[in-house]
CSV table of C-alpha atoms in Angstrom, one decimal:
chain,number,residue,atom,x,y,z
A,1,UNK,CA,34.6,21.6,0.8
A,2,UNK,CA,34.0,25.3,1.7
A,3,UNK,CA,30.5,24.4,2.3
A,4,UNK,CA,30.9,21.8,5.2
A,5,UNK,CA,33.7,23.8,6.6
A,6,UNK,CA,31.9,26.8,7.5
A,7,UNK,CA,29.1,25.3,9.1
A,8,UNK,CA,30.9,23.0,11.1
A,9,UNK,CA,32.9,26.1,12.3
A,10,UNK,CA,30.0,28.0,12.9
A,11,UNK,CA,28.3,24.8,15.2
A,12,UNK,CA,31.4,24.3,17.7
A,13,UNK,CA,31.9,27.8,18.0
A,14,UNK,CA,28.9,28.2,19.6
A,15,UNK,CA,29.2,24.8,21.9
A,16,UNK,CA,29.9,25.4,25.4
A,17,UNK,CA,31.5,21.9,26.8
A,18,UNK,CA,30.1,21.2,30.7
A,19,UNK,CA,33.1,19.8,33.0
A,20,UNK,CA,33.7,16.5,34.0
A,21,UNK,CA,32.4,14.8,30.6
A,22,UNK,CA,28.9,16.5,30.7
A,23,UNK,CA,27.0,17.6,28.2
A,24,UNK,CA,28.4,19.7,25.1
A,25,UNK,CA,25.5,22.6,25.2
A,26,UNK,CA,24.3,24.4,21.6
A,27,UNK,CA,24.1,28.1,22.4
A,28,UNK,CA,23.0,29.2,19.9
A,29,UNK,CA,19.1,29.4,18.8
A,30,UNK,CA,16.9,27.0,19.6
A,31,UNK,CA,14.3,25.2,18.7
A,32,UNK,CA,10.8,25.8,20.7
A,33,UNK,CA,11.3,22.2,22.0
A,34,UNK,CA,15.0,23.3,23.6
A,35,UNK,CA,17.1,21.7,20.7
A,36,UNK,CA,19.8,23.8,19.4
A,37,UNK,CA,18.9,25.1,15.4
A,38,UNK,CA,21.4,26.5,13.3
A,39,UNK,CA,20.8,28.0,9.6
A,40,UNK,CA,23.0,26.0,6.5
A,41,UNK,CA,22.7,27.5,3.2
A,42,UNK,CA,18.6,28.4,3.0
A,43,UNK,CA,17.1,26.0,5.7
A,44,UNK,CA,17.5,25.7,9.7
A,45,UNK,CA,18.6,22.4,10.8
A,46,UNK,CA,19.1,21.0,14.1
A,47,UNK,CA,22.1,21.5,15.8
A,48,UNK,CA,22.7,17.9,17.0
A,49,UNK,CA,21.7,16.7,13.1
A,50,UNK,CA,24.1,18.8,11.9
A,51,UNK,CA,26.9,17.4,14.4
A,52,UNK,CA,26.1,13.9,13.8
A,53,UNK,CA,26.3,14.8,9.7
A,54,UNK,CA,29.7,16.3,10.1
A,55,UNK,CA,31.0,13.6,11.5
A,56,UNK,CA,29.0,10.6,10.5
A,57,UNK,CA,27.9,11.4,7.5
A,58,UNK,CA,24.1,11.5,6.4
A,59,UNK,CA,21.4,9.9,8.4
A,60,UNK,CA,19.8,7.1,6.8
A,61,UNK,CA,16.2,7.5,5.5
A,62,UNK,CA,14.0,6.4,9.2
A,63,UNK,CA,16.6,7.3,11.5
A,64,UNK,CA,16.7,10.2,14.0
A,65,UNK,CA,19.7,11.4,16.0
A,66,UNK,CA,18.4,10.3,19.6
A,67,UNK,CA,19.9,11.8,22.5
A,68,UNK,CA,20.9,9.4,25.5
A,69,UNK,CA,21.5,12.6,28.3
A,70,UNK,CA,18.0,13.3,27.3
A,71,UNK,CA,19.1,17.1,27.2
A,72,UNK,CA,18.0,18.6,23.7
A,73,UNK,CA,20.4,21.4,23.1
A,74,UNK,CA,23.2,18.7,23.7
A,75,UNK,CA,26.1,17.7,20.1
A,76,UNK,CA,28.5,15.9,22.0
A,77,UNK,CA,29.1,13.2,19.9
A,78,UNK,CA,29.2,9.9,22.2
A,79,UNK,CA,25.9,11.2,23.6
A,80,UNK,CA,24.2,10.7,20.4
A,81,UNK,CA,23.0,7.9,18.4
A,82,UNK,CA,20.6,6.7,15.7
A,83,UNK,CA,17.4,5.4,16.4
A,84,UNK,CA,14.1,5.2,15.0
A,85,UNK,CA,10.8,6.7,16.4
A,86,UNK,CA,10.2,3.4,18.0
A,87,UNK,CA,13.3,3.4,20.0
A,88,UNK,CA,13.0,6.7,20.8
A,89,UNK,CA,9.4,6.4,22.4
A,90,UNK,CA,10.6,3.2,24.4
A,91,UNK,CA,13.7,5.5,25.6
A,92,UNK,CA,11.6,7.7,26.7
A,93,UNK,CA,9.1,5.2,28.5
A,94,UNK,CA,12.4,3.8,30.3
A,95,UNK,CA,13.8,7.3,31.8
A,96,UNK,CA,10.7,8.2,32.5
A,97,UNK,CA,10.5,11.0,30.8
A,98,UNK,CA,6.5,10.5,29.2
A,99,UNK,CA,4.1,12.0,31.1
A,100,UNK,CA,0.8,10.8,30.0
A,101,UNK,CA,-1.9,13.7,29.2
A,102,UNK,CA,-5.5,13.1,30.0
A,103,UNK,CA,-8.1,14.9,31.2
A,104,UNK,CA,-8.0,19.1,30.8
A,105,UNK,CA,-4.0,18.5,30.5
A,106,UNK,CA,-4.4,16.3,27.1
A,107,UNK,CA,-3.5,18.5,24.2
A,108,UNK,CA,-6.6,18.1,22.6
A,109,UNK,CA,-8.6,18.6,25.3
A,110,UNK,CA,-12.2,20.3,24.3
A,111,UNK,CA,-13.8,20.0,27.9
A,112,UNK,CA,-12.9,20.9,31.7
A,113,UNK,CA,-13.3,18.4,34.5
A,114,UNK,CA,-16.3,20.7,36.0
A,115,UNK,CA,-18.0,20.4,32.4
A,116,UNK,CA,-17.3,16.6,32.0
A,117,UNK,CA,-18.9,16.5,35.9
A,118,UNK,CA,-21.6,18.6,34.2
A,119,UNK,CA,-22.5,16.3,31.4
A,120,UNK,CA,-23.0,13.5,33.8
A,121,UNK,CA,-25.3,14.9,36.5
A,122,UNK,CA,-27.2,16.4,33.7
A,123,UNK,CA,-27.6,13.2,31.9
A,124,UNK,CA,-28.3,11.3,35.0
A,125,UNK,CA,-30.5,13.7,36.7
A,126,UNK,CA,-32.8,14.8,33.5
A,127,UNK,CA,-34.0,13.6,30.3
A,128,UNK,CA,-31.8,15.8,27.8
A,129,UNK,CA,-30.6,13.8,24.9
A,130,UNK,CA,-27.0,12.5,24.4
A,131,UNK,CA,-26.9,14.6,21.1
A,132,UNK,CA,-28.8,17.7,23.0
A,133,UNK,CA,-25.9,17.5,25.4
A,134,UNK,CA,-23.3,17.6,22.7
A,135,UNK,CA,-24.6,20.5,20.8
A,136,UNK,CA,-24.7,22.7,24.3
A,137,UNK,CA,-20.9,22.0,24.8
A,138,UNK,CA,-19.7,21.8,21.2
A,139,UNK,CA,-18.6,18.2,20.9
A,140,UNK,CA,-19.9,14.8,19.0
A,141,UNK,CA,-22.6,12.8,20.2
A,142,UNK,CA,-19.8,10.0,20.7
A,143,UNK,CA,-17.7,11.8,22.7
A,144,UNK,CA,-20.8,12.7,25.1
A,145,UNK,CA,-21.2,8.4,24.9
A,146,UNK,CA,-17.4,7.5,25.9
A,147,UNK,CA,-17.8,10.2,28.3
A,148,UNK,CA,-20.5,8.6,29.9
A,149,UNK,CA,-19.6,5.3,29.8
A,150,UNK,CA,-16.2,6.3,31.3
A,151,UNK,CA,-14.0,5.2,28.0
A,152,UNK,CA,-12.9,9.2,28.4
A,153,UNK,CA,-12.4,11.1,31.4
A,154,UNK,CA,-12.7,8.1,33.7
A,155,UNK,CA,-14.0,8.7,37.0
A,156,UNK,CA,-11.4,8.1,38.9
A,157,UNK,CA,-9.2,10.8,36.8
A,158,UNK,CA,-12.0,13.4,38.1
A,159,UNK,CA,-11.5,15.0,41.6
């Protein structure tokens, strides 16, 4: 029992409760994504996993602990509640919370908007290869092909 009782002990201390039925805020460390991270026994666990455990019980095998205040370092309890992936994406479609990357802003972005711009005048204006034009900026052939026929970096996304 000693080992749930310390924990727990250790989570609420460091909760800081927000008047007028607001958020319960995590203190403590955190997560590079903002959600409160607490140590139990040898591994770090999230803060609002740990509150839902303590007083739920374990979380089924699939399920997260989804916030509905959509604020990450928040463990009050009737601000949680079990979801999968799925419901949590289509949460955050409904609060608006996505913001959809593309262009130079997508994570996995290898090109700038003046190079994509680049890659079309020169394949318009000269007779340079598709494949000539990916080696010089260090992507596939294909990529130089979507980019050209708009299927990335649309046009319209360009200033």
């Amino acid at each position: 029992m000693l080992t749930r009782i310390q924990p727990a002990i250790r989570l609420w201390a460091k909760v800081e409760k927000q008047p007028g039925g607001g958020c319960w805020l995590f203190t403590g460390s955190q997560h590079r994504d903002g959600y409160g991270q607490i140590r139990v026994g040898d591994r770090i666990v999230l803060a609002h996993r740990l509150a839902w455990e303590l007083t739920y019980g374990p979380i089924p095998e699939g399920q997260d602990v989804l916030h509905s205040c959509d604020t990450p370092p928040c463990v009050r309890l009737d601000h949680l509640h079990l979801g999968n992936p799925k419901i949590n994406a289509a949460e955050m479609m409904a609060r608006g919370r996505h913001r959809a990357s593309c262009g130079e802003q997508h994570g996995r972005a290898m090109l700038t908007e003046t190079q994509v711009h680049y890659i079309r005048c020169l394949y318009e204006e000269s007779n340079i290869t598709k494949a000539a034009i990916a080696r010089c900026f260090g992507v596939s052939e294909g990529a130089v092909r979507h980019i050209l026929a708009g299927r990335r970096w649309a046009r319209q996304a360009l200033r």
